[in-house]
Amino acid sequence: MKKKLFHIITAFSFLCILILMVIYPNQSYHAAKNGLNIWLNNVLPSLLPFFISTELLIGLGVVNFISVLLEPIMYPIFKVPGAGSFVYAMSITSGYPMGTKITTELRNKKICSQVEAQRLLAFCSTSGPLFIIGSVAVGMFHNSLLGWMILLSHYFGSITTGLCFRNYGNKKSKEKQFMEKTFQNPFTALFEARKNDGRKLGILLGDAVKNSFNSLLNIGGFIIFFSVLIELFSITEIFDIFSNLLSPFFFILNISNESIKGFLSGIMEMTNGINIISGSEDSLIIKGILASFIISWGGFSIHGQAISFISKTDLKVFPYLIAKILHGFFASIFFFLLSKISIFNFKNMSTTVFSNSNIIFLSQINWIDKLIISTSISLNIILSLICIGCLFFIFFRVKNKFFSHN
């Protein structure tokens, strides 16, 4: 009965959206065009190198190599394979939905179990620093210090969420498996993964490019659809209606209707919501708390992209959504705590506007330069993880031999 009711509500909702598109064709067209421009000029060049490099690294066995090297760090803390370090590094660098995409790839390749992948989804779905500092802090709030506070709150929140999910689906047998493979030879893992993949390098490269473009087309579709949806909601004043209904509940927090409207809009799509909040008359601490929650929550636009990847695996959507809610709450709390630290000089923040000359805006860089920057960042992440992993591998090897002799 519940499934039938859900199906009816979903079908009726999309029918209403279609009717609104027919009623407002011009606005829908311009909103779709704006979403297409965002995808083509920002998302595509920024994420394409990460997607291709991830496909190649998994096929070549490099991710298995990194997984073995960093497992002694990642498993005791988060109870996930060492490959989780690769997922998290890619996620915090490139932003949504990179972490979810790689996690589902690892699950499909059997590099991690269902439970481990579910734990990874909990904390490896994050925004990137260029968006938080460049677009949000400097572009919308005109204050880069606020961006650093939101950035730290966002990543502290994700780590805390990961710690909360470390015992999700915990099994004693998994602890035994970890102890057996902690000091496995990483080169053995690399060669075994490459052998199991079996594809020639040319085929692997072609598949990487094809799969990456297919994933990006999928993301582009969600961006365009939600751009139209946000525009239709604005025209029909749906956000204003819900804002007025919820205003009594937010009255005790002294939050204006404009910020409530921005918050509701951000629940749907974070960029538009944060932009509305930045223009409200509320205090900067209220704006920062709301922005931190929205960025960590991600918005239904991001969740639609994530669910499209999750649905191709045996992973569950509900724990992912619970994790995103927790991430939002933790990020808001961390932002409030950071605002009380004197080093951030929060009282004077409203008058402290930093120069924008040293901030890189993706919107001000041409398509080729964005592609080059993204490629450089992805390669640096991979090399850094390998170097760090080698150092820890050597350390644990030496430590193991030392104690075995004693």
PDB file of C-alpha atoms in Angstrom, residues 141-290:
ATOM      1  CA  PHE A 141      29.530  36.664   1.133  1.00  0.00           C
ATOM      2  CA  HIS A 142      32.615  38.683   0.031  1.00  0.00           C
ATOM      3  CA  ASN A 143      34.562  37.299   2.967  1.00  0.00           C
ATOM      4  CA  SER A 144      37.208  34.591   2.563  1.00  0.00           C
ATOM      5  CA  LEU A 145      37.659  34.092   6.328  1.00  0.00           C
ATOM      6  CA  LEU A 146      34.051  32.939   6.509  1.00  0.00           C
ATOM      7  CA  GLY A 147      34.895  30.458   3.755  1.00  0.00           C
ATOM      8  CA  TRP A 148      37.731  28.910   5.747  1.00  0.00           C
ATOM      9  CA  MET A 149      35.421  28.529   8.731  1.00  0.00           C
ATOM     10  CA  ILE A 150      32.752  26.840   6.607  1.00  0.00           C
ATOM     11  CA  LEU A 151      35.433  24.660   4.981  1.00  0.00           C
ATOM     12  CA  LEU A 152      36.839  23.461   8.316  1.00  0.00           C
ATOM     13  CA  SER A 153      33.340  22.904   9.703  1.00  0.00           C
ATOM     14  CA  HIS A 154      32.391  20.953   6.586  1.00  0.00           C
ATOM     15  CA  TYR A 155      35.376  18.582   6.785  1.00  0.00           C
ATOM     16  CA  PHE A 156      35.243  18.216  10.579  1.00  0.00           C
ATOM     17  CA  GLY A 157      31.572  17.357  10.159  1.00  0.00           C
ATOM     18  CA  SER A 158      32.322  14.703   7.538  1.00  0.00           C
ATOM     19  CA  ILE A 159      34.980  13.064   9.724  1.00  0.00           C
ATOM     20  CA  THR A 160      32.636  13.062  12.720  1.00  0.00           C
ATOM     21  CA  THR A 161      29.922  11.479  10.586  1.00  0.00           C
ATOM     22  CA  GLY A 162      32.402   8.810   9.492  1.00  0.00           C
ATOM     23  CA  LEU A 163      33.210   8.047  13.127  1.00  0.00           C
ATOM     24  CA  CYS A 164      29.492   7.735  13.902  1.00  0.00           C
ATOM     25  CA  PHE A 165      29.129   5.187  11.079  1.00  0.00           C
ATOM     26  CA  ARG A 166      32.305   3.210  11.850  1.00  0.00           C
ATOM     27  CA  ASN A 167      30.288   0.486  13.582  1.00  0.00           C
ATOM     28  CA  TYR A 168      27.546   0.395  10.964  1.00  0.00           C
ATOM     29  CA  GLY A 169      26.822  -3.280  10.194  1.00  0.00           C
ATOM     30  CA  ASN A 170      29.778  -4.338  12.331  1.00  0.00           C
ATOM     31  CA  LYS A 171      30.808  -8.010  12.121  1.00  0.00           C
ATOM     32  CA  LYS A 172      33.501  -9.774  14.122  1.00  0.00           C
ATOM     33  CA  SER A 173      34.636 -11.731  11.059  1.00  0.00           C
ATOM     34  CA  LYS A 174      35.580  -8.476   9.350  1.00  0.00           C
ATOM     35  CA  GLU A 175      38.015  -7.636  12.175  1.00  0.00           C
ATOM     36  CA  LYS A 176      39.724 -10.979  11.577  1.00  0.00           C
ATOM     37  CA  GLN A 177      40.047 -10.296   7.851  1.00  0.00           C
ATOM     38  CA  PHE A 178      41.663  -6.942   8.599  1.00  0.00           C
ATOM     39  CA  MET A 179      44.308  -8.478  10.841  1.00  0.00           C
ATOM     40  CA  GLU A 180      45.163 -10.990   8.133  1.00  0.00           C
ATOM     41  CA  LYS A 181      45.739  -8.445   5.365  1.00  0.00           C
ATOM     42  CA  THR A 182      47.203  -5.500   7.285  1.00  0.00           C
ATOM     43  CA  PHE A 183      50.754  -6.266   6.158  1.00  0.00           C
ATOM     44  CA  GLN A 184      49.953  -7.729   2.745  1.00  0.00           C
ATOM     45  CA  ASN A 185      52.418  -6.850  -0.016  1.00  0.00           C
ATOM     46  CA  PRO A 186      50.901  -3.892  -1.919  1.00  0.00           C
ATOM     47  CA  PHE A 187      52.561  -4.946  -5.181  1.00  0.00           C
ATOM     48  CA  THR A 188      50.868  -8.337  -4.923  1.00  0.00           C
ATOM     49  CA  ALA A 189      47.518  -6.585  -4.580  1.00  0.00           C
ATOM     50  CA  LEU A 190      48.325  -4.393  -7.598  1.00  0.00           C
ATOM     51  CA  PHE A 191      49.276  -7.305  -9.875  1.00  0.00           C
ATOM     52  CA  GLU A 192      46.327  -9.431  -8.766  1.00  0.00           C
ATOM     53  CA  ALA A 193      43.876  -6.602  -9.442  1.00  0.00           C
ATOM     54  CA  ARG A 194      45.395  -5.967 -12.866  1.00  0.00           C
ATOM     55  CA  LYS A 195      45.227  -9.670 -13.699  1.00  0.00           C
ATOM     56  CA  ASN A 196      41.599  -9.924 -12.575  1.00  0.00           C
ATOM     57  CA  ASP A 197      40.658  -6.900 -14.713  1.00  0.00           C
ATOM     58  CA  GLY A 198      42.284  -8.387 -17.791  1.00  0.00           C
ATOM     59  CA  ARG A 199      41.552  -5.531 -20.223  1.00  0.00           C
ATOM     60  CA  LYS A 200      44.271  -4.276 -22.541  1.00  0.00           C
ATOM     61  CA  LEU A 201      45.492  -0.738 -21.896  1.00  0.00           C
ATOM     62  CA  GLY A 202      43.804   0.652 -25.011  1.00  0.00           C
ATOM     63  CA  ILE A 203      40.471  -0.912 -24.113  1.00  0.00           C
ATOM     64  CA  LEU A 204      40.843   0.271 -20.519  1.00  0.00           C
ATOM     65  CA  LEU A 205      41.499   3.842 -21.639  1.00  0.00           C
ATOM     66  CA  GLY A 206      38.550   3.793 -24.041  1.00  0.00           C
ATOM     67  CA  ASP A 207      36.221   2.421 -21.359  1.00  0.00           C
ATOM     68  CA  ALA A 208      37.451   5.049 -18.880  1.00  0.00           C
ATOM     69  CA  VAL A 209      36.646   7.914 -21.255  1.00  0.00           C
ATOM     70  CA  LYS A 210      33.282   6.417 -22.285  1.00  0.00           C
ATOM     71  CA  ASN A 211      32.142   5.669 -18.728  1.00  0.00           C
ATOM     72  CA  SER A 212      33.303   9.075 -17.503  1.00  0.00           C
ATOM     73  CA  PHE A 213      31.342  10.934 -20.159  1.00  0.00           C
ATOM     74  CA  ASN A 214      28.261   8.792 -19.489  1.00  0.00           C
ATOM     75  CA  SER A 215      28.473   9.648 -15.780  1.00  0.00           C
ATOM     76  CA  LEU A 216      28.938  13.341 -16.529  1.00  0.00           C
ATOM     77  CA  LEU A 217      25.974  13.344 -18.915  1.00  0.00           C
ATOM     78  CA  ASN A 218      23.927  11.833 -16.112  1.00  0.00           C
ATOM     79  CA  ILE A 219      25.078  14.599 -13.746  1.00  0.00           C
ATOM     80  CA  GLY A 220      24.341  17.230 -16.386  1.00  0.00           C
ATOM     81  CA  GLY A 221      20.781  15.982 -16.700  1.00  0.00           C
ATOM     82  CA  PHE A 222      20.196  16.404 -12.975  1.00  0.00           C
ATOM     83  CA  ILE A 223      21.716  19.900 -12.976  1.00  0.00           C
ATOM     84  CA  ILE A 224      19.469  21.020 -15.851  1.00  0.00           C
ATOM     85  CA  PHE A 225      16.350  19.438 -14.369  1.00  0.00           C
ATOM     86  CA  PHE A 226      16.816  20.984 -10.930  1.00  0.00           C
ATOM     87  CA  SER A 227      17.663  24.361 -12.477  1.00  0.00           C
ATOM     88  CA  VAL A 228      14.247  24.304 -14.139  1.00  0.00           C
ATOM     89  CA  LEU A 229      12.599  23.017 -10.967  1.00  0.00           C
ATOM     90  CA  ILE A 230      14.063  25.809  -8.819  1.00  0.00           C
ATOM     91  CA  GLU A 231      12.927  28.408 -11.354  1.00  0.00           C
ATOM     92  CA  LEU A 232       9.394  27.005 -11.399  1.00  0.00           C
ATOM     93  CA  PHE A 233       9.256  26.952  -7.598  1.00  0.00           C
ATOM     94  CA  SER A 234      10.387  30.576  -7.532  1.00  0.00           C
ATOM     95  CA  ILE A 235       7.795  31.682 -10.110  1.00  0.00           C
ATOM     96  CA  THR A 236       4.944  29.941  -8.298  1.00  0.00           C
ATOM     97  CA  GLU A 237       6.225  31.318  -4.955  1.00  0.00           C
ATOM     98  CA  ILE A 238       6.273  27.854  -3.374  1.00  0.00           C
ATOM     99  CA  PHE A 239       9.354  28.765  -1.332  1.00  0.00           C
ATOM    100  CA  ASP A 240       7.618  31.931  -0.089  1.00  0.00           C
ATOM    101  CA  ILE A 241       4.581  29.916   1.009  1.00  0.00           C
ATOM    102  CA  PHE A 242       6.654  27.401   2.990  1.00  0.00           C
ATOM    103  CA  SER A 243       8.784  30.234   4.374  1.00  0.00           C
ATOM    104  CA  ASN A 244       5.699  31.936   5.821  1.00  0.00           C
ATOM    105  CA  LEU A 245       4.430  28.652   7.239  1.00  0.00           C
ATOM    106  CA  LEU A 246       7.740  27.894   8.974  1.00  0.00           C
ATOM    107  CA  SER A 247       8.480  31.440  10.160  1.00  0.00           C
ATOM    108  CA  PRO A 248       6.824  30.891  13.612  1.00  0.00           C
ATOM    109  CA  PHE A 249       9.135  27.916  14.249  1.00  0.00           C
ATOM    110  CA  PHE A 250      12.228  29.971  13.324  1.00  0.00           C
ATOM    111  CA  PHE A 251      11.045  33.035  15.258  1.00  0.00           C
ATOM    112  CA  ILE A 252      12.721  31.837  18.462  1.00  0.00           C
ATOM    113  CA  LEU A 253      16.064  31.751  16.599  1.00  0.00           C
ATOM    114  CA  ASN A 254      15.492  35.266  15.255  1.00  0.00           C
ATOM    115  CA  ILE A 255      15.915  34.138  11.629  1.00  0.00           C
ATOM    116  CA  SER A 256      14.378  36.303   8.904  1.00  0.00           C
ATOM    117  CA  ASN A 257      11.911  35.053   6.285  1.00  0.00           C
ATOM    118  CA  GLU A 258      14.543  35.684   3.599  1.00  0.00           C
ATOM    119  CA  SER A 259      16.977  33.271   5.252  1.00  0.00           C
ATOM    120  CA  ILE A 260      14.188  30.728   5.753  1.00  0.00           C
ATOM    121  CA  LYS A 261      13.395  30.988   2.047  1.00  0.00           C
ATOM    122  CA  GLY A 262      17.083  30.538   1.233  1.00  0.00           C
ATOM    123  CA  PHE A 263      17.310  27.550   3.576  1.00  0.00           C
ATOM    124  CA  LEU A 264      14.329  25.851   1.936  1.00  0.00           C
ATOM    125  CA  SER A 265      15.731  26.601  -1.503  1.00  0.00           C
ATOM    126  CA  GLY A 266      19.102  25.227  -0.372  1.00  0.00           C
ATOM    127  CA  ILE A 267      17.502  21.982   0.725  1.00  0.00           C
ATOM    128  CA  MET A 268      16.547  21.573  -2.924  1.00  0.00           C
ATOM    129  CA  GLU A 269      19.678  23.092  -4.579  1.00  0.00           C
ATOM    130  CA  MET A 270      22.455  24.511  -2.419  1.00  0.00           C
ATOM    131  CA  THR A 271      23.919  27.227  -4.687  1.00  0.00           C
ATOM    132  CA  ASN A 272      20.693  29.204  -5.108  1.00  0.00           C
ATOM    133  CA  GLY A 273      19.803  28.748  -1.443  1.00  0.00           C
ATOM    134  CA  ILE A 274      23.129  30.029  -0.141  1.00  0.00           C
ATOM    135  CA  ASN A 275      22.985  32.975  -2.524  1.00  0.00           C
ATOM    136  CA  ILE A 276      19.592  33.977  -1.071  1.00  0.00           C
ATOM    137  CA  ILE A 277      20.901  33.610   2.498  1.00  0.00           C
ATOM    138  CA  SER A 278      23.948  35.785   1.748  1.00  0.00           C
ATOM    139  CA  GLY A 279      21.640  38.688   0.864  1.00  0.00           C
ATOM    140  CA  SER A 280      19.523  38.487   4.019  1.00  0.00           C
ATOM    141  CA  GLU A 281      19.782  40.887   6.958  1.00  0.00           C
ATOM    142  CA  ASP A 282      20.600  38.204   9.541  1.00  0.00           C
ATOM    143  CA  SER A 283      23.856  38.162  11.479  1.00  0.00           C
ATOM    144  CA  LEU A 284      26.869  36.578   9.865  1.00  0.00           C
ATOM    145  CA  ILE A 285      26.904  33.759  12.393  1.00  0.00           C
ATOM    146  CA  ILE A 286      23.327  32.785  11.457  1.00  0.00           C
ATOM    147  CA  LYS A 287      24.215  32.925   7.767  1.00  0.00           C
ATOM    148  CA  GLY A 288      27.319  30.810   8.356  1.00  0.00           C
ATOM    149  CA  ILE A 289      25.429  28.172  10.326  1.00  0.00           C
ATOM    150  CA  LEU A 290      22.717  27.884   7.671  1.00  0.00           C
TER     151      LEU A 290
END
